[in-house]
Amino acid sequence: MIIDPHYPNIVLTCPYREFTIELEQSVWQDVTTYAAWVNYDTGSAVAVPKAWTRAEAIKRAKQWIDRNFYGANTRPSS
């Protein structure tokens, strides 16, 4: 059995700091979701596995970068 490979459907690329955020769009059963990849000099990572909107995916990817590379706590204070 050969599994069908998943080729990302990148719909938007934007720079943030020294990183590149790539948004992938997927549609399954008429529901559109987004994932955000973060690319940097030494690799890449899926920063946001699932988001419901492009804006949410970008916001969470920026927070992921800040948290993982700059130690910034981006969560709102209660």
PDB file of C-alpha atoms in Angstrom:
ATOM      1  CA  MET A   1       0.000   0.000   0.000  1.00  0.00           C
ATOM      2  CA  ILE A   2       1.366   3.383  -0.987  1.00  0.00           C
ATOM      3  CA  ILE A   3       0.145   6.377   0.943  1.00  0.00           C
ATOM      4  CA  ASP A   4      -0.732   9.437  -1.109  1.00  0.00           C
ATOM      5  CA  PRO A   5       1.818  12.130  -0.330  1.00  0.00           C
ATOM      6  CA  HIS A   6       0.618  15.438   1.008  1.00  0.00           C
ATOM      7  CA  TYR A   7       1.867  18.379  -0.984  1.00  0.00           C
ATOM      8  CA  PRO A   8       1.347  21.624   0.923  1.00  0.00           C
ATOM      9  CA  ASN A   9      -0.816  24.221  -0.763  1.00  0.00           C
ATOM     10  CA  ILE A  10       1.062  27.378   0.264  1.00  0.00           C
ATOM     11  CA  VAL A  11      -1.275  30.347  -0.187  1.00  0.00           C
ATOM     12  CA  LEU A  12       0.679  33.094   1.565  1.00  0.00           C
ATOM     13  CA  THR A  13       4.274  33.761   2.537  1.00  0.00           C
ATOM     14  CA  CYS A  14       5.304  36.620   4.794  1.00  0.00           C
ATOM     15  CA  PRO A  15       8.499  37.651   6.567  1.00  0.00           C
ATOM     16  CA  TYR A  16       8.625  38.114  10.327  1.00  0.00           C
ATOM     17  CA  ARG A  17      11.895  39.124  11.978  1.00  0.00           C
ATOM     18  CA  GLU A  18      14.503  36.901  10.277  1.00  0.00           C
ATOM     19  CA  PHE A  19      11.971  34.123   9.623  1.00  0.00           C
ATOM     20  CA  THR A  20       9.567  33.297   6.828  1.00  0.00           C
ATOM     21  CA  ILE A  21       6.040  32.231   7.677  1.00  0.00           C
ATOM     22  CA  GLU A  22       4.279  30.091   5.081  1.00  0.00           C
ATOM     23  CA  LEU A  23       0.540  29.477   5.307  1.00  0.00           C
ATOM     24  CA  GLU A  24      -0.829  26.239   3.981  1.00  0.00           C
ATOM     25  CA  GLN A  25      -4.512  25.934   3.124  1.00  0.00           C
ATOM     26  CA  SER A  26      -6.372  22.616   3.204  1.00  0.00           C
ATOM     27  CA  VAL A  27      -9.976  21.785   2.488  1.00  0.00           C
ATOM     28  CA  TRP A  28     -11.567  18.643   3.828  1.00  0.00           C
ATOM     29  CA  GLN A  29     -15.312  17.986   3.634  1.00  0.00           C
ATOM     30  CA  ASP A  30     -15.889  21.618   2.607  1.00  0.00           C
ATOM     31  CA  VAL A  31     -14.083  22.951   5.709  1.00  0.00           C
ATOM     32  CA  THR A  32     -11.046  25.151   5.115  1.00  0.00           C
ATOM     33  CA  THR A  33      -8.228  25.096   7.644  1.00  0.00           C
ATOM     34  CA  TYR A  34      -4.774  26.640   7.712  1.00  0.00           C
ATOM     35  CA  ALA A  35      -1.390  25.547   9.004  1.00  0.00           C
ATOM     36  CA  ALA A  36       1.648  27.770   9.482  1.00  0.00           C
ATOM     37  CA  TRP A  37       5.205  26.705   8.765  1.00  0.00           C
ATOM     38  CA  VAL A  38       8.140  28.721  10.066  1.00  0.00           C
ATOM     39  CA  ASN A  39      11.314  28.585   8.001  1.00  0.00           C
ATOM     40  CA  TYR A  40      14.690  29.770   9.297  1.00  0.00           C
ATOM     41  CA  ASP A  41      18.384  29.380   8.473  1.00  0.00           C
ATOM     42  CA  THR A  42      18.836  25.968  10.057  1.00  0.00           C
ATOM     43  CA  GLY A  43      15.459  24.353   9.424  1.00  0.00           C
ATOM     44  CA  SER A  44      11.705  24.651   9.504  1.00  0.00           C
ATOM     45  CA  ALA A  45       8.854  23.722  11.806  1.00  0.00           C
ATOM     46  CA  VAL A  46       5.099  23.451  11.820  1.00  0.00           C
ATOM     47  CA  ALA A  47       4.361  26.230  14.273  1.00  0.00           C
ATOM     48  CA  VAL A  48       0.567  26.070  13.931  1.00  0.00           C
ATOM     49  CA  PRO A  49      -0.865  22.675  12.963  1.00  0.00           C
ATOM     50  CA  LYS A  50      -4.445  23.966  12.578  1.00  0.00           C
ATOM     51  CA  ALA A  51      -6.137  27.350  12.514  1.00  0.00           C
ATOM     52  CA  TRP A  52      -9.564  28.383  11.259  1.00  0.00           C
ATOM     53  CA  THR A  53      -8.472  31.656   9.600  1.00  0.00           C
ATOM     54  CA  ARG A  54      -5.379  33.075   7.938  1.00  0.00           C
ATOM     55  CA  ALA A  55      -5.191  35.847  10.519  1.00  0.00           C
ATOM     56  CA  GLU A  56      -5.248  33.369  13.411  1.00  0.00           C
ATOM     57  CA  ALA A  57      -2.531  31.242  11.791  1.00  0.00           C
ATOM     58  CA  ILE A  58      -0.241  34.244  11.249  1.00  0.00           C
ATOM     59  CA  LYS A  59      -0.792  35.573  14.766  1.00  0.00           C
ATOM     60  CA  ARG A  60      -0.063  32.204  16.366  1.00  0.00           C
ATOM     61  CA  ALA A  61       3.020  31.667  14.160  1.00  0.00           C
ATOM     62  CA  LYS A  62       4.428  35.033  15.274  1.00  0.00           C
ATOM     63  CA  GLN A  63       3.757  34.099  18.893  1.00  0.00           C
ATOM     64  CA  TRP A  64       5.509  30.752  18.325  1.00  0.00           C
ATOM     65  CA  ILE A  65       8.580  32.535  16.938  1.00  0.00           C
ATOM     66  CA  ASP A  66       8.663  35.007  19.820  1.00  0.00           C
ATOM     67  CA  ARG A  67       8.247  32.268  22.417  1.00  0.00           C
ATOM     68  CA  ASN A  68      10.730  29.771  20.931  1.00  0.00           C
ATOM     69  CA  PHE A  69      13.473  32.109  19.729  1.00  0.00           C
ATOM     70  CA  TYR A  70      13.185  35.239  21.856  1.00  0.00           C
ATOM     71  CA  GLY A  71      11.800  33.900  25.129  1.00  0.00           C
ATOM     72  CA  ALA A  72       8.946  36.382  24.978  1.00  0.00           C
ATOM     73  CA  ASN A  73       5.757  35.486  26.770  1.00  0.00           C
ATOM     74  CA  THR A  74       3.067  36.544  24.311  1.00  0.00           C
ATOM     75  CA  ARG A  75       0.082  35.292  26.261  1.00  0.00           C
ATOM     76  CA  PRO A  76      -2.261  37.992  27.522  1.00  0.00           C
ATOM     77  CA  SER A  77      -2.109  38.586  31.257  1.00  0.00           C
ATOM     78  CA  SER A  78      -5.243  37.793  33.273  1.00  0.00           C
TER      79      SER A  78
END
